[in-house]
Amino acid sequence: MSVTIRELSKRCGLSVSAVSKALNNYPDVSAATRERVLKAAQELGYYPNALARGLKTNRTYNLGVVLDDEMHDSLMHTFFIVILNGFRREAERRGYDITLINRNIGGQTLTYLNHCRYRNVDGICLMCVVDFYNPEIVELAQSDLPLVTIDHQYPGHDSVFSDNRAGMRELLGHVLGRGHRRVAFIHGTPASVTDVRLNAFREVMEERGIALPEGYVMASHYHSTRYAHEAVEKLLALPERPTCILMTDDYSALGGIAALSEHGLRIPEDISIAGYDGNAMIQKIRPNLTTYQQNGEEIGRRAAQRLIARIEQPDAPLEEPDVVPGVLLTGETVIRLA
Amino acid sequence: MSVTIRELSKRCGLSVSAVSKALNNYPDVSAATRERVLKAAQELGYYPNALARGLKTNRTYNLGVVLDDEMHDSLMHTFFIVILNGFRREAERRGYDITLINRNIGGQTLTYLNHCRYRNVDGICLMCVVDFYNPEIVELAQSDLPLVTIDHQYPGHDSVFSDNRAGMRELLGHVLGRGHRRVAFIHGTPASVTDVRLNAFREVMEERGIALPEGYVMASHYHSTRYAHEAVEKLLALPERPTCILMTDDYSALGGIAALSEHGLRIPEDISIAGYDGNAMIQKIRPNLTTYQQNGEEIGRRAAQRLIARIEQPDAPLEEPDVVPGVLLTGETVIRLA
DNA sequence: GGAAAAGATGAAAACGTTTTCGAGGGGAGG
DNA sequence: CCTCCCCTCGAAAACGTTTTCATCTTTTCC
């Protein structure tokens, strides 16, 4: 099928090993023959076989990306898409491919770790995981494969964080700065990034000495307008309604807005609301959502950088996690109270 | 590192070949030893090395996905994300991994075809390509690798289409049904899916005997609010304004809405507008955009089905392209004219 | 001029599989 | 008892590379 190194060597009148060395810039090959080999390779359209090469060298220039979403819809969440895009970009720049890894291959179900080993990826990025304490994910973290995680750190492994603490502090600061005191927070699933934000939320409220009524903090699901809807309903049923609701992400905020509208509430005149993420599309709509924009592109980029650095220097000292700041998007959905 | 088939064979007191055959369900191995091998494999945590296996069998159970976007942002377009998700789902179900392929690997730049050969993918899906006549893409289409395209067909290859013709006809039918006669169409880049929609647009207008003033049809870019903005400006500068503007996609429609708002025009009271795609997020916003929802998930699923079928039966007769219908989403942005 | 060093090349093993082919053994049939 | 065939199994080649080591040639240096 494809032209092999053997044919190339015949064409050049050289041995296979000489050709290989010429192609791989070994020092012990004369400039003249290297030139000749390179030229012939060009002519024949030769390129090495990644399988054979990987088999021999244990390097595949292939990065595994795991999206551990039981619903198979993590790609639908704009946050992860942007990360994936940044990751892919940096990987390409550095000469790596990326493969999305499943649990199922060739008919049988493999664990993530085994799947990664099976594919011989050089490293793994845990891009989206719903539960960082899932045994299968933990197994991955306990292996010796280079690994980078986003918004979570396993001991001994690299990680990149969105600055959730600063983000929540800034967002809440903005809300409080506009005079709100009764602020509710509908957060995402626990044991995830939501914990950090929730802590930051409580932190700020405490610092300012603002009371947090029963029922103002509740758990919902990410990326679900339905759950957001339900949660908002509960909030509105409270004896003392909040004046502003913080949602777990932009998409949920849309669900919240819909729920509020159904109750005849105008935004922001009657009630305020804010999101989290700041994805591209949300920025184009009216009313302009107040939200905290995470820099997903940069997060993905840094994750790839970290991972590749680890692959190429496995014993380099572990650095502090990268913390990527975002930026507050002041929209129109949080009103200034008199 | 990992446990190899040799160690497994030692453990079982069998030859390597016997073990391999036991694992691969060859008929010439007794049920007893097969049982023994499987059990030992389980105990040792054995799984084959994909590289070695692929090298020998020329099958990798790996699908290449090319996203040919010079801007590296096709993943940001919700249409392609949904397709990718459907594709990935079906691929996983059938035991295939997918790898995103670049032009750049290990320092040197490869053509798409070479990159696919290099990685030994079993087949390719051209998921997003801006120009189907790009020589590098054409080269791919002229190779003998199994190939499936979306919204375009190369002779001799499988393809899946979104029903662009029916979609545009239905959308425009809806608009005309609401009494509009001055309808403009800002379409995407030529030599792409836009051609079909444009033809359908012209077709319907002609059938109904409706005149199409100069400047009512213009080219813009996909997924760009900026270009949408410019295009709308031009439209508004015309001596006779359209009463309804069809945009090339939802995202562009948002740009169009913004531009119209800036001119103090209310939607839909003063002017109507419609999008195309019907992505999940757009469905949640106000005003509810009238648009045609493509079934990206299904398109991706079918593409994977087609591709895998072709891989597993290369000589099966070529079937007609799959045409996946969508559904009209009647929103609030197209007013009924008196 | 000779020995040592340096430079260039090639042979061969190895990576972990699959697959062909042949060998051995045992049972059935003549 | 011999032959033939079927059932299991193993030896070995092959897939396309890389890399070690040896070999051969040339240069260098005293």
mmCIF file of C-alpha atoms in Angstrom, chain A:
data_model
loop_
_atom_site.group_PDB
_atom_site.id
_atom_site.type_symbol
_atom_site.label_atom_id
_atom_site.label_comp_id
_atom_site.label_asym_id
_atom_site.label_seq_id
_atom_site.Cartn_x
_atom_site.Cartn_y
_atom_site.Cartn_z
ATOM 1 C CA MET A 1 0.000 0.000 0.000
ATOM 2 C CA SER A 2 2.099 2.822 1.268
ATOM 3 C CA VAL A 3 5.752 3.064 0.473
ATOM 4 C CA THR A 4 7.878 1.571 3.211
ATOM 5 C CA ILE A 5 11.305 2.373 4.456
ATOM 6 C CA ARG A 6 12.613 -0.755 2.780
ATOM 7 C CA GLU A 7 11.620 0.429 -0.665
ATOM 8 C CA LEU A 8 13.066 3.784 0.114
ATOM 9 C CA SER A 9 16.339 2.169 1.094
ATOM 10 C CA LYS A 10 16.428 0.173 -2.135
ATOM 11 C CA ARG A 11 15.815 3.306 -4.113
ATOM 12 C CA CYS A 12 18.729 4.992 -2.403
ATOM 13 C CA GLY A 13 21.002 1.995 -2.533
ATOM 14 C CA LEU A 14 21.358 2.143 1.212
ATOM 15 C CA SER A 15 20.530 -0.075 4.118
ATOM 16 C CA VAL A 16 17.316 0.330 6.013
ATOM 17 C CA SER A 17 19.138 1.468 9.096
ATOM 18 C CA ALA A 18 21.075 4.116 7.270
ATOM 19 C CA VAL A 19 17.866 5.509 5.866
ATOM 20 C CA SER A 20 16.188 5.477 9.225
ATOM 21 C CA LYS A 21 19.072 7.354 10.720
ATOM 22 C CA ALA A 22 19.076 9.855 7.923
ATOM 23 C CA LEU A 23 15.386 10.513 8.460
ATOM 24 C CA ASN A 24 15.757 10.837 12.198
ATOM 25 C CA ASN A 25 18.712 13.172 12.135
ATOM 26 C CA TYR A 26 21.211 10.826 13.621
ATOM 27 C CA PRO A 27 24.693 12.316 13.779
ATOM 28 C CA ASP A 28 26.432 9.330 12.267
ATOM 29 C CA VAL A 29 25.262 9.762 8.723
ATOM 30 C CA SER A 30 26.941 11.917 6.134
ATOM 31 C CA ALA A 31 25.312 15.099 4.991
ATOM 32 C CA ALA A 32 25.364 13.912 1.408
ATOM 33 C CA THR A 33 23.423 10.719 2.005
ATOM 34 C CA ARG A 34 20.987 12.471 4.291
ATOM 35 C CA GLU A 35 20.299 14.866 1.492
ATOM 36 C CA ARG A 36 19.834 11.993 -0.900
ATOM 37 C CA VAL A 37 17.482 10.152 1.420
ATOM 38 C CA LEU A 38 15.382 13.189 2.111
ATOM 39 C CA LYS A 39 15.058 13.886 -1.563
ATOM 40 C CA ALA A 40 14.065 10.331 -2.384
ATOM 41 C CA ALA A 41 11.582 10.310 0.489
ATOM 42 C CA GLN A 42 10.026 13.417 -0.964
ATOM 43 C CA GLU A 43 9.822 11.878 -4.400
ATOM 44 C CA LEU A 44 8.324 8.607 -3.279
ATOM 45 C CA GLY A 45 5.992 10.327 -0.889
ATOM 46 C CA TYR A 46 7.377 8.369 2.002
ATOM 47 C CA TYR A 47 6.301 8.925 5.588
ATOM 48 C CA PRO A 48 6.828 6.541 8.446
ATOM 49 C CA ASN A 49 4.200 4.212 9.805
ATOM 50 C CA ALA A 50 3.048 5.499 13.161
ATOM 51 C CA LEU A 51 2.114 2.033 14.346
ATOM 52 C CA ALA A 52 5.502 0.509 13.719
ATOM 53 C CA ARG A 53 7.285 3.507 15.059
ATOM 54 C CA GLY A 54 5.162 3.659 18.158
ATOM 55 C CA LEU A 55 5.597 -0.009 18.761
ATOM 56 C CA LYS A 56 9.319 0.393 18.755
ATOM 57 C CA THR A 57 9.697 3.691 20.534
ATOM 58 C CA ASN A 58 6.798 3.679 22.956
ATOM 59 C CA ARG A 59 5.936 7.147 21.766
ATOM 60 C CA THR A 60 2.829 7.788 19.750
ATOM 61 C CA TYR A 61 2.493 11.555 19.724
ATOM 62 C CA ASN A 62 -1.070 10.915 20.605
ATOM 63 C CA LEU A 63 -2.952 12.449 23.498
ATOM 64 C CA GLY A 64 -5.973 10.829 25.082
ATOM 65 C CA VAL A 65 -8.899 13.003 26.053
ATOM 66 C CA VAL A 66 -11.476 11.555 28.352
ATOM 67 C CA LEU A 67 -14.939 12.995 28.539
ATOM 68 C CA ASP A 68 -16.533 11.046 31.322
ATOM 69 C CA ASP A 69 -20.148 11.978 30.874
ATOM 70 C CA GLU A 70 -22.629 9.219 31.376
ATOM 71 C CA MET A 71 -25.083 11.186 29.278
ATOM 72 C CA HIS A 72 -22.630 11.522 26.400
ATOM 73 C CA ASP A 73 -23.393 15.146 26.150
ATOM 74 C CA SER A 74 -20.415 16.897 27.643
ATOM 75 C CA LEU A 75 -19.497 18.065 24.203
ATOM 76 C CA MET A 76 -22.727 19.961 24.271
ATOM 77 C CA HIS A 77 -21.569 22.064 27.136
ATOM 78 C CA THR A 78 -19.941 25.098 25.659
ATOM 79 C CA PHE A 79 -17.375 25.268 28.427
ATOM 80 C CA PHE A 80 -15.813 21.941 27.479
ATOM 81 C CA ILE A 81 -15.984 22.573 23.804
ATOM 82 C CA VAL A 82 -13.936 25.692 24.152
ATOM 83 C CA ILE A 83 -11.434 23.852 26.293
ATOM 84 C CA LEU A 84 -11.226 21.059 23.770
ATOM 85 C CA ASN A 85 -10.636 23.589 21.060
ATOM 86 C CA GLY A 86 -7.798 25.274 22.911
ATOM 87 C CA PHE A 87 -6.334 21.908 23.748
ATOM 88 C CA ARG A 88 -6.504 20.716 20.194
ATOM 89 C CA ARG A 89 -4.891 23.870 18.928
ATOM 90 C CA GLU A 90 -1.921 23.651 21.219
ATOM 91 C CA ALA A 91 -1.571 19.914 20.628
ATOM 92 C CA GLU A 92 -1.462 20.485 16.903
ATOM 93 C CA ARG A 93 1.117 23.195 17.313
ATOM 94 C CA ARG A 94 3.300 20.789 19.203
ATOM 95 C CA GLY A 95 2.774 17.955 16.770
ATOM 96 C CA TYR A 96 0.382 15.790 18.719
ATOM 97 C CA ASP A 97 -2.900 14.261 17.678
ATOM 98 C CA ILE A 98 -5.704 13.757 20.085
ATOM 99 C CA THR A 99 -8.049 10.843 20.372
ATOM 100 C CA LEU A 100 -11.259 10.775 22.327
ATOM 101 C CA ILE A 101 -11.305 7.675 24.389
ATOM 102 C CA ASN A 102 -14.303 5.609 25.271
ATOM 103 C CA ARG A 103 -14.807 2.699 27.546
ATOM 104 C CA ASN A 104 -15.778 0.432 24.724
ATOM 105 C CA ILE A 105 -13.479 -0.827 22.038
ATOM 106 C CA GLY A 106 -13.802 -3.625 19.522
ATOM 107 C CA GLY A 107 -16.790 -5.126 21.258
ATOM 108 C CA GLN A 108 -15.433 -5.362 24.769
ATOM 109 C CA THR A 109 -15.570 -2.828 27.507
ATOM 110 C CA LEU A 110 -12.278 -1.559 28.803
ATOM 111 C CA THR A 111 -11.542 0.561 31.778
ATOM 112 C CA TYR A 112 -10.277 4.042 30.942
ATOM 113 C CA LEU A 113 -6.796 3.148 32.045
ATOM 114 C CA ASN A 114 -6.678 0.006 29.992
ATOM 115 C CA HIS A 115 -8.062 1.816 27.041
ATOM 116 C CA CYS A 116 -5.356 4.413 27.317
ATOM 117 C CA ARG A 117 -2.716 1.753 27.578
ATOM 118 C CA TYR A 118 -4.258 -0.145 24.729
ATOM 119 C CA ARG A 119 -4.009 2.903 22.519
ATOM 120 C CA ASN A 120 -0.583 3.740 23.853
ATOM 121 C CA VAL A 121 -1.365 7.384 24.270
ATOM 122 C CA ASP A 122 1.542 9.433 25.519
ATOM 123 C CA GLY A 123 -0.612 11.223 28.050
ATOM 124 C CA ILE A 124 -4.138 11.875 29.166
ATOM 125 C CA CYS A 125 -6.243 14.918 29.772
ATOM 126 C CA LEU A 126 -9.220 14.498 32.026
ATOM 127 C CA MET A 127 -11.243 17.159 30.348
ATOM 128 C CA CYS A 128 -14.677 16.565 31.705
ATOM 129 C CA VAL A 129 -15.446 14.299 34.592
ATOM 130 C CA VAL A 130 -18.600 14.411 36.644
ATOM 131 C CA ASP A 131 -17.123 12.655 39.659
ATOM 132 C CA PHE A 132 -13.439 12.843 40.418
ATOM 133 C CA TYR A 133 -13.816 10.042 42.954
ATOM 134 C CA ASN A 134 -15.203 7.577 40.462
ATOM 135 C CA PRO A 135 -12.994 4.492 40.928
ATOM 136 C CA GLU A 136 -12.244 4.255 37.257
ATOM 137 C CA ILE A 137 -11.057 7.826 37.168
ATOM 138 C CA VAL A 138 -9.049 7.369 40.328
ATOM 139 C CA GLU A 139 -7.395 4.327 38.798
ATOM 140 C CA LEU A 140 -6.312 6.557 35.973
ATOM 141 C CA ALA A 141 -4.870 9.036 38.426
ATOM 142 C CA GLN A 142 -2.940 6.351 40.245
ATOM 143 C CA SER A 143 -1.261 5.022 37.155
ATOM 144 C CA ASP A 144 2.067 6.292 35.979
ATOM 145 C CA LEU A 145 0.779 7.812 32.771
ATOM 146 C CA PRO A 146 1.264 11.534 32.346
ATOM 147 C CA LEU A 147 -1.992 13.114 33.322
ATOM 148 C CA VAL A 148 -3.423 16.580 33.482
ATOM 149 C CA THR A 149 -6.723 17.473 35.042
ATOM 150 C CA ILE A 150 -8.885 20.538 34.747
ATOM 151 C CA ASP A 151 -10.453 22.107 37.804
ATOM 152 C CA HIS A 152 -9.216 19.351 40.076
ATOM 153 C CA GLN A 153 -5.852 18.165 41.269
ATOM 154 C CA TYR A 154 -4.708 14.664 41.984
ATOM 155 C CA PRO A 155 -1.602 14.379 44.131
ATOM 156 C CA GLY A 156 1.507 14.115 42.014
ATOM 157 C CA HIS A 157 -0.205 15.201 38.817
ATOM 158 C CA ASP A 158 -0.392 18.374 36.817
ATOM 159 C CA SER A 159 -3.532 20.431 36.709
ATOM 160 C CA VAL A 160 -5.056 23.599 35.373
ATOM 161 C CA PHE A 161 -7.756 25.521 37.143
ATOM 162 C CA SER A 162 -10.230 28.081 36.131
ATOM 163 C CA ASP A 163 -10.058 30.683 38.854
ATOM 164 C CA ASN A 164 -13.384 29.724 40.331
ATOM 165 C CA ARG A 165 -12.760 31.351 43.648
ATOM 166 C CA ALA A 166 -11.851 34.718 42.191
ATOM 167 C CA GLY A 167 -14.615 34.388 39.652
ATOM 168 C CA MET A 168 -17.300 33.820 42.205
ATOM 169 C CA ARG A 169 -15.908 36.502 44.475
ATOM 170 C CA GLU A 170 -15.879 39.014 41.695
ATOM 171 C CA LEU A 171 -19.312 38.114 40.439
ATOM 172 C CA LEU A 172 -20.839 38.171 43.883
ATOM 173 C CA GLY A 173 -18.943 41.332 44.678
ATOM 174 C CA HIS A 174 -20.559 42.953 41.682
ATOM 175 C CA VAL A 175 -23.999 41.836 42.793
ATOM 176 C CA LEU A 176 -23.504 43.040 46.345
ATOM 177 C CA GLY A 177 -22.020 46.257 45.019
ATOM 178 C CA ARG A 178 -25.289 46.867 43.292
ATOM 179 C CA GLY A 179 -27.047 46.763 46.586
ATOM 180 C CA HIS A 180 -28.324 43.216 46.658
ATOM 181 C CA ARG A 181 -28.422 41.500 50.036
ATOM 182 C CA ARG A 182 -30.780 38.603 49.454
ATOM 183 C CA VAL A 183 -28.716 36.544 47.040
ATOM 184 C CA ALA A 184 -29.413 32.899 46.231
ATOM 185 C CA PHE A 185 -27.018 30.453 44.637
ATOM 186 C CA ILE A 186 -28.148 27.475 42.634
ATOM 187 C CA HIS A 187 -24.959 25.500 42.241
ATOM 188 C CA GLY A 188 -24.000 22.354 40.349
ATOM 189 C CA THR A 189 -23.290 18.826 41.427
ATOM 190 C CA PRO A 190 -21.134 18.502 44.548
ATOM 191 C CA ALA A 191 -17.607 17.070 44.514
ATOM 192 C CA SER A 192 -16.966 19.162 41.475
ATOM 193 C CA VAL A 193 -15.899 22.640 40.623
ATOM 194 C CA THR A 194 -19.028 23.845 42.334
ATOM 195 C CA ASP A 195 -17.479 23.254 45.760
ATOM 196 C CA VAL A 196 -14.925 25.965 45.233
ATOM 197 C CA ARG A 197 -17.509 28.423 44.062
ATOM 198 C CA LEU A 198 -19.823 27.573 46.894
ATOM 199 C CA ASN A 199 -17.043 28.118 49.395
ATOM 200 C CA ALA A 200 -16.199 31.433 47.823
ATOM 201 C CA PHE A 201 -19.860 32.372 47.923
ATOM 202 C CA ARG A 202 -20.165 31.586 51.634
ATOM 203 C CA GLU A 203 -16.843 33.252 52.303
ATOM 204 C CA VAL A 204 -17.888 36.547 50.799
ATOM 205 C CA MET A 205 -21.285 36.528 52.441
ATOM 206 C CA GLU A 206 -19.659 35.921 55.782
ATOM 207 C CA GLU A 207 -17.016 38.597 55.258
ATOM 208 C CA ARG A 208 -19.719 41.103 54.556
ATOM 209 C CA GLY A 209 -21.799 39.848 57.420
ATOM 210 C CA ILE A 210 -24.758 39.089 55.221
ATOM 211 C CA ALA A 211 -27.217 36.484 56.402
ATOM 212 C CA LEU A 212 -27.977 33.514 54.199
ATOM 213 C CA PRO A 213 -31.585 32.433 54.686
ATOM 214 C CA GLU A 214 -32.561 28.798 54.711
ATOM 215 C CA GLY A 215 -33.051 27.481 51.184
ATOM 216 C CA TYR A 216 -30.999 30.143 49.433
ATOM 217 C CA VAL A 217 -28.328 27.646 48.512
ATOM 218 C CA MET A 218 -29.393 24.629 46.556
ATOM 219 C CA ALA A 219 -27.916 21.995 44.291
ATOM 220 C CA SER A 220 -28.996 21.503 40.725
ATOM 221 C CA HIS A 221 -27.394 20.019 37.631
ATOM 222 C CA TYR A 222 -25.069 21.570 35.164
ATOM 223 C CA HIS A 223 -26.313 22.455 31.779
ATOM 224 C CA SER A 224 -29.929 21.771 32.447
ATOM 225 C CA THR A 225 -32.684 24.235 31.885
ATOM 226 C CA ARG A 226 -35.177 21.817 33.353
ATOM 227 C CA TYR A 227 -33.478 21.515 36.703
ATOM 228 C CA ALA A 228 -32.831 25.218 36.697
ATOM 229 C CA HIS A 229 -36.515 25.722 36.169
ATOM 230 C CA GLU A 230 -37.398 23.561 39.134
ATOM 231 C CA ALA A 231 -34.845 25.173 41.359
ATOM 232 C CA VAL A 232 -36.106 28.639 40.553
ATOM 233 C CA GLU A 233 -39.633 27.540 41.304
ATOM 234 C CA LYS A 234 -38.576 26.471 44.775
ATOM 235 C CA LEU A 235 -36.788 29.720 45.317
ATOM 236 C CA LEU A 236 -39.857 31.718 44.391
ATOM 237 C CA ALA A 237 -41.936 29.698 46.826
ATOM 238 C CA LEU A 238 -39.800 30.845 49.761
ATOM 239 C CA PRO A 239 -41.348 33.256 52.247
ATOM 240 C CA GLU A 240 -38.703 35.816 51.481
ATOM 241 C CA ARG A 241 -37.652 35.852 47.860
ATOM 242 C CA PRO A 242 -34.110 36.605 46.846
ATOM 243 C CA THR A 243 -33.509 39.764 44.852
ATOM 244 C CA CYS A 244 -30.828 38.076 42.798
ATOM 245 C CA ILE A 245 -30.194 34.492 41.767
ATOM 246 C CA LEU A 246 -26.785 33.141 40.805
ATOM 247 C CA MET A 247 -27.038 30.172 38.459
ATOM 248 C CA THR A 248 -24.485 27.449 37.969
ATOM 249 C CA ASP A 249 -23.894 28.189 34.296
ATOM 250 C CA ASP A 250 -25.209 30.307 31.459
ATOM 251 C CA TYR A 251 -27.393 27.639 30.019
ATOM 252 C CA SER A 252 -29.053 27.072 33.353
ATOM 253 C CA ALA A 253 -29.475 30.810 33.626
ATOM 254 C CA LEU A 254 -31.554 30.712 30.480
ATOM 255 C CA GLY A 255 -33.772 28.153 32.152
ATOM 256 C CA GLY A 256 -33.974 30.396 35.161
ATOM 257 C CA ILE A 257 -34.907 33.387 33.064
ATOM 258 C CA ALA A 258 -37.663 31.398 31.408
ATOM 259 C CA ALA A 259 -39.016 30.281 34.771
ATOM 260 C CA LEU A 260 -38.992 33.821 36.083
ATOM 261 C CA SER A 261 -40.740 35.100 32.989
ATOM 262 C CA GLU A 262 -43.440 32.526 33.383
ATOM 263 C CA HIS A 263 -44.133 33.955 36.791
ATOM 264 C CA GLY A 264 -44.566 37.335 35.208
ATOM 265 C CA LEU A 265 -41.362 38.658 36.656
ATOM 266 C CA ARG A 266 -39.404 41.136 34.595
ATOM 267 C CA ILE A 267 -35.636 40.965 34.496
ATOM 268 C CA PRO A 268 -33.982 42.850 35.999
ATOM 269 C CA GLU A 269 -36.732 45.171 37.208
ATOM 270 C CA ASP A 270 -38.445 42.567 39.377
ATOM 271 C CA ILE A 271 -35.629 40.153 39.990
ATOM 272 C CA SER A 272 -31.971 39.861 39.024
ATOM 273 C CA ILE A 273 -30.103 36.835 37.749
ATOM 274 C CA ALA A 274 -26.564 35.962 36.728
ATOM 275 C CA GLY A 275 -24.859 33.066 34.994
ATOM 276 C CA TYR A 276 -21.376 31.635 34.854
ATOM 277 C CA ASP A 277 -19.223 30.803 31.806
ATOM 278 C CA GLY A 278 -19.658 33.673 29.428
ATOM 279 C CA ASN A 279 -19.833 31.573 26.304
ATOM 280 C CA ALA A 280 -19.794 33.221 22.930
ATOM 281 C CA MET A 281 -23.436 32.859 22.098
ATOM 282 C CA ILE A 282 -24.806 34.113 25.365
ATOM 283 C CA GLN A 283 -22.967 37.342 24.820
ATOM 284 C CA LYS A 284 -25.086 38.121 21.806
ATOM 285 C CA ILE A 285 -28.522 37.874 23.272
ATOM 286 C CA ARG A 286 -30.893 40.219 25.025
ATOM 287 C CA PRO A 287 -31.194 40.793 27.850
ATOM 288 C CA ASN A 288 -27.470 40.678 28.090
ATOM 289 C CA LEU A 289 -26.661 38.195 30.791
ATOM 290 C CA THR A 290 -24.412 39.229 33.633
ATOM 291 C CA THR A 291 -21.941 36.417 33.984
ATOM 292 C CA TYR A 292 -18.361 35.523 34.682
ATOM 293 C CA GLN A 293 -16.513 34.551 31.563
ATOM 294 C CA GLN A 294 -14.074 31.701 31.995
ATOM 295 C CA ASN A 295 -11.168 31.587 29.602
ATOM 296 C CA GLY A 296 -11.734 28.082 28.308
ATOM 297 C CA GLU A 297 -9.480 28.477 25.317
ATOM 298 C CA GLU A 298 -6.575 29.363 27.552
ATOM 299 C CA ILE A 299 -7.398 26.607 29.992
ATOM 300 C CA GLY A 300 -7.289 24.060 27.204
ATOM 301 C CA ARG A 301 -4.090 25.510 25.861
ATOM 302 C CA ARG A 302 -2.355 25.397 29.207
ATOM 303 C CA ALA A 303 -3.567 21.883 29.857
ATOM 304 C CA ALA A 304 -1.969 20.730 26.628
ATOM 305 C CA GLN A 305 1.204 22.602 27.463
ATOM 306 C CA ARG A 306 1.426 21.030 30.874
ATOM 307 C CA LEU A 307 0.725 17.592 29.587
ATOM 308 C CA ILE A 308 3.229 17.750 26.785
ATOM 309 C CA ALA A 309 5.858 19.179 29.092
ATOM 310 C CA ARG A 310 5.284 16.280 31.456
ATOM 311 C CA ILE A 311 5.502 13.769 28.643
ATOM 312 C CA GLU A 312 8.751 15.188 27.409
ATOM 313 C CA GLN A 313 10.220 15.603 30.870
ATOM 314 C CA PRO A 314 8.584 13.063 33.126
ATOM 315 C CA ASP A 315 10.801 13.855 36.090
ATOM 316 C CA ALA A 316 10.553 17.600 36.048
ATOM 317 C CA PRO A 317 9.436 18.905 39.424
ATOM 318 C CA LEU A 318 5.721 19.302 39.806
ATOM 319 C CA GLU A 319 4.693 22.916 39.597
ATOM 320 C CA GLU A 320 1.813 24.648 41.216
ATOM 321 C CA PRO A 321 -1.440 24.325 39.288
ATOM 322 C CA ASP A 322 -2.035 26.849 36.572
ATOM 323 C CA VAL A 323 -4.845 29.141 37.592
ATOM 324 C CA VAL A 324 -6.464 30.875 34.657
ATOM 325 C CA PRO A 325 -8.360 34.044 35.425
ATOM 326 C CA GLY A 326 -11.558 35.026 33.691
ATOM 327 C CA VAL A 327 -13.350 38.297 33.368
ATOM 328 C CA LEU A 328 -16.600 39.647 34.705
ATOM 329 C CA LEU A 329 -19.136 40.431 32.025
ATOM 330 C CA THR A 330 -21.408 43.105 33.301
ATOM 331 C CA GLY A 331 -24.683 42.578 31.530
ATOM 332 C CA GLU A 332 -28.133 43.920 32.097
ATOM 333 C CA THR A 333 -29.611 41.217 34.273
ATOM 334 C CA VAL A 334 -28.470 42.512 37.629
ATOM 335 C CA ILE A 335 -30.216 45.732 38.593
ATOM 336 C CA ARG A 336 -28.848 48.401 40.887
ATOM 337 C CA LEU A 337 -31.015 48.551 43.986
ATOM 338 C CA ALA A 338 -31.855 51.894 45.479
#
